[in-house]
Amino acid sequence: MRVALALVRLVARDERYREQWEADVAGARELGMSPLSVAFGVVRAAVVMPSKGAVVVGPLGIALKHAGTSRARVAALAVVSALMLLGGIALLFA
């Protein structure tokens, strides 16, 4: 049980998830499960879960996704995306 809890503390960066996962590991035996197998499930979940970064949508999000390219290309992409978005909104009210 100590090894499983140490593994959860090592992997879980977000305090909210860490508390929940520690409770899952601690209560695993009551459900007839191995605490170590629950801890390995936590490791898999922590790897798959997205980071705490905010999800940006729309023209700005698309431009930020391509931020490694030249500024002119990012600006053109943002303008085209914004115009397409405005066109879609105009079609809704037409």
PDB file of C-alpha atoms in Angstrom:
ATOM      1  CA  MET A   1       0.000   0.000   0.000  1.00  0.00           C
ATOM      2  CA  ARG A   2       2.863   2.399   0.783  1.00  0.00           C
ATOM      3  CA  VAL A   3       4.477   1.750  -2.581  1.00  0.00           C
ATOM      4  CA  ALA A   4       1.177   2.367  -4.368  1.00  0.00           C
ATOM      5  CA  LEU A   5       0.586   5.649  -2.514  1.00  0.00           C
ATOM      6  CA  ALA A   6       4.152   6.771  -3.208  1.00  0.00           C
ATOM      7  CA  LEU A   7       3.628   6.032  -6.890  1.00  0.00           C
ATOM      8  CA  VAL A   8       0.435   8.124  -6.928  1.00  0.00           C
ATOM      9  CA  ARG A   9       2.169  11.031  -5.192  1.00  0.00           C
ATOM     10  CA  LEU A  10       5.010  10.855  -7.694  1.00  0.00           C
ATOM     11  CA  VAL A  11       2.798  10.854 -10.778  1.00  0.00           C
ATOM     12  CA  ALA A  12      -0.147  13.102  -9.827  1.00  0.00           C
ATOM     13  CA  ARG A  13       0.877  16.719 -10.250  1.00  0.00           C
ATOM     14  CA  ASP A  14      -2.533  18.269  -9.677  1.00  0.00           C
ATOM     15  CA  GLU A  15      -3.473  18.263  -5.985  1.00  0.00           C
ATOM     16  CA  ARG A  16      -7.167  17.738  -6.709  1.00  0.00           C
ATOM     17  CA  TYR A  17      -6.518  14.512  -8.625  1.00  0.00           C
ATOM     18  CA  ARG A  18      -3.868  13.384  -6.164  1.00  0.00           C
ATOM     19  CA  GLU A  19      -6.323  13.415  -3.247  1.00  0.00           C
ATOM     20  CA  GLN A  20      -8.944  11.499  -5.224  1.00  0.00           C
ATOM     21  CA  TRP A  21      -6.454   8.936  -6.472  1.00  0.00           C
ATOM     22  CA  GLU A  22      -4.936   8.435  -3.020  1.00  0.00           C
ATOM     23  CA  ALA A  23      -8.434   7.723  -1.702  1.00  0.00           C
ATOM     24  CA  ASP A  24      -8.964   5.246  -4.556  1.00  0.00           C
ATOM     25  CA  VAL A  25      -5.732   3.440  -3.704  1.00  0.00           C
ATOM     26  CA  ALA A  26      -6.551   3.425   0.017  1.00  0.00           C
ATOM     27  CA  GLY A  27     -10.019   1.986  -0.604  1.00  0.00           C
ATOM     28  CA  ALA A  28      -8.981  -0.576  -3.190  1.00  0.00           C
ATOM     29  CA  ARG A  29      -8.796  -3.509  -0.752  1.00  0.00           C
ATOM     30  CA  GLU A  30     -12.376  -2.911   0.382  1.00  0.00           C
ATOM     31  CA  LEU A  31     -13.460  -3.585  -3.180  1.00  0.00           C
ATOM     32  CA  GLY A  32     -11.237  -6.640  -3.540  1.00  0.00           C
ATOM     33  CA  MET A  33      -8.704  -4.897  -5.758  1.00  0.00           C
ATOM     34  CA  SER A  34      -4.960  -4.609  -5.448  1.00  0.00           C
ATOM     35  CA  PRO A  35      -3.807  -1.105  -4.425  1.00  0.00           C
ATOM     36  CA  LEU A  36      -0.826  -1.505  -6.726  1.00  0.00           C
ATOM     37  CA  SER A  37      -3.032  -2.222  -9.756  1.00  0.00           C
ATOM     38  CA  VAL A  38      -5.089   0.881  -8.937  1.00  0.00           C
ATOM     39  CA  ALA A  39      -1.852   2.888  -8.699  1.00  0.00           C
ATOM     40  CA  PHE A  40      -0.776   1.639 -12.134  1.00  0.00           C
ATOM     41  CA  GLY A  41      -4.181   2.732 -13.417  1.00  0.00           C
ATOM     42  CA  VAL A  42      -3.434   6.159 -11.962  1.00  0.00           C
ATOM     43  CA  VAL A  43      -0.138   6.242 -13.842  1.00  0.00           C
ATOM     44  CA  ARG A  44      -1.925   5.451 -17.099  1.00  0.00           C
ATOM     45  CA  ALA A  45      -4.578   8.093 -16.412  1.00  0.00           C
ATOM     46  CA  ALA A  46      -1.973  10.731 -15.544  1.00  0.00           C
ATOM     47  CA  VAL A  47      -0.103  10.092 -18.780  1.00  0.00           C
ATOM     48  CA  VAL A  48      -3.242  10.306 -20.917  1.00  0.00           C
ATOM     49  CA  MET A  49      -4.814  13.328 -19.225  1.00  0.00           C
ATOM     50  CA  PRO A  50      -4.142  16.721 -20.769  1.00  0.00           C
ATOM     51  CA  SER A  51      -2.055  19.276 -18.966  1.00  0.00           C
ATOM     52  CA  LYS A  52      -3.517  22.154 -16.984  1.00  0.00           C
ATOM     53  CA  GLY A  53      -3.137  24.521 -19.938  1.00  0.00           C
ATOM     54  CA  ALA A  54      -6.251  26.251 -21.138  1.00  0.00           C
ATOM     55  CA  VAL A  55      -7.916  25.103 -24.319  1.00  0.00           C
ATOM     56  CA  VAL A  56      -8.124  27.978 -26.778  1.00  0.00           C
ATOM     57  CA  VAL A  57     -10.647  27.748 -29.603  1.00  0.00           C
ATOM     58  CA  GLY A  58     -11.443  29.866 -32.615  1.00  0.00           C
ATOM     59  CA  PRO A  59      -9.161  31.930 -34.834  1.00  0.00           C
ATOM     60  CA  LEU A  60      -6.768  32.812 -32.037  1.00  0.00           C
ATOM     61  CA  GLY A  61      -6.464  29.174 -30.992  1.00  0.00           C
ATOM     62  CA  ILE A  62      -5.652  28.092 -34.531  1.00  0.00           C
ATOM     63  CA  ALA A  63      -3.062  30.848 -34.838  1.00  0.00           C
ATOM     64  CA  LEU A  64      -1.475  29.929 -31.493  1.00  0.00           C
ATOM     65  CA  LYS A  65      -1.306  26.284 -32.511  1.00  0.00           C
ATOM     66  CA  HIS A  66       0.890  27.313 -35.430  1.00  0.00           C
ATOM     67  CA  ALA A  67       2.978  29.787 -33.419  1.00  0.00           C
ATOM     68  CA  GLY A  68       6.213  28.095 -34.457  1.00  0.00           C
ATOM     69  CA  THR A  69       5.790  29.344 -38.010  1.00  0.00           C
ATOM     70  CA  SER A  70       6.443  32.869 -39.255  1.00  0.00           C
ATOM     71  CA  ARG A  71       4.387  35.754 -37.848  1.00  0.00           C
ATOM     72  CA  ALA A  72       3.019  36.672 -41.259  1.00  0.00           C
ATOM     73  CA  ARG A  73       1.690  33.159 -41.781  1.00  0.00           C
ATOM     74  CA  VAL A  74       0.117  33.113 -38.300  1.00  0.00           C
ATOM     75  CA  ALA A  75      -1.492  36.517 -38.881  1.00  0.00           C
ATOM     76  CA  ALA A  76      -2.839  35.442 -42.271  1.00  0.00           C
ATOM     77  CA  LEU A  77      -4.242  32.264 -40.756  1.00  0.00           C
ATOM     78  CA  ALA A  78      -5.913  34.227 -37.957  1.00  0.00           C
ATOM     79  CA  VAL A  79      -7.449  36.707 -40.433  1.00  0.00           C
ATOM     80  CA  VAL A  80      -8.760  33.975 -42.728  1.00  0.00           C
ATOM     81  CA  SER A  81     -10.178  32.054 -39.781  1.00  0.00           C
ATOM     82  CA  ALA A  82     -11.862  35.173 -38.400  1.00  0.00           C
ATOM     83  CA  LEU A  83     -13.378  35.984 -41.797  1.00  0.00           C
ATOM     84  CA  MET A  84     -14.704  32.430 -42.137  1.00  0.00           C
ATOM     85  CA  LEU A  85     -16.190  32.659 -38.654  1.00  0.00           C
ATOM     86  CA  LEU A  86     -17.861  35.965 -39.465  1.00  0.00           C
ATOM     87  CA  GLY A  87     -19.146  34.520 -42.736  1.00  0.00           C
ATOM     88  CA  GLY A  88     -20.694  31.610 -40.870  1.00  0.00           C
ATOM     89  CA  ILE A  89     -22.353  33.961 -38.407  1.00  0.00           C
ATOM     90  CA  ALA A  90     -23.691  36.101 -41.286  1.00  0.00           C
ATOM     91  CA  LEU A  91     -25.173  32.982 -42.912  1.00  0.00           C
ATOM     92  CA  LEU A  92     -26.998  32.172 -39.696  1.00  0.00           C
ATOM     93  CA  PHE A  93     -28.859  35.461 -39.800  1.00  0.00           C
ATOM     94  CA  ALA A  94     -29.386  35.626 -43.576  1.00  0.00           C
TER      95      ALA A  94
END
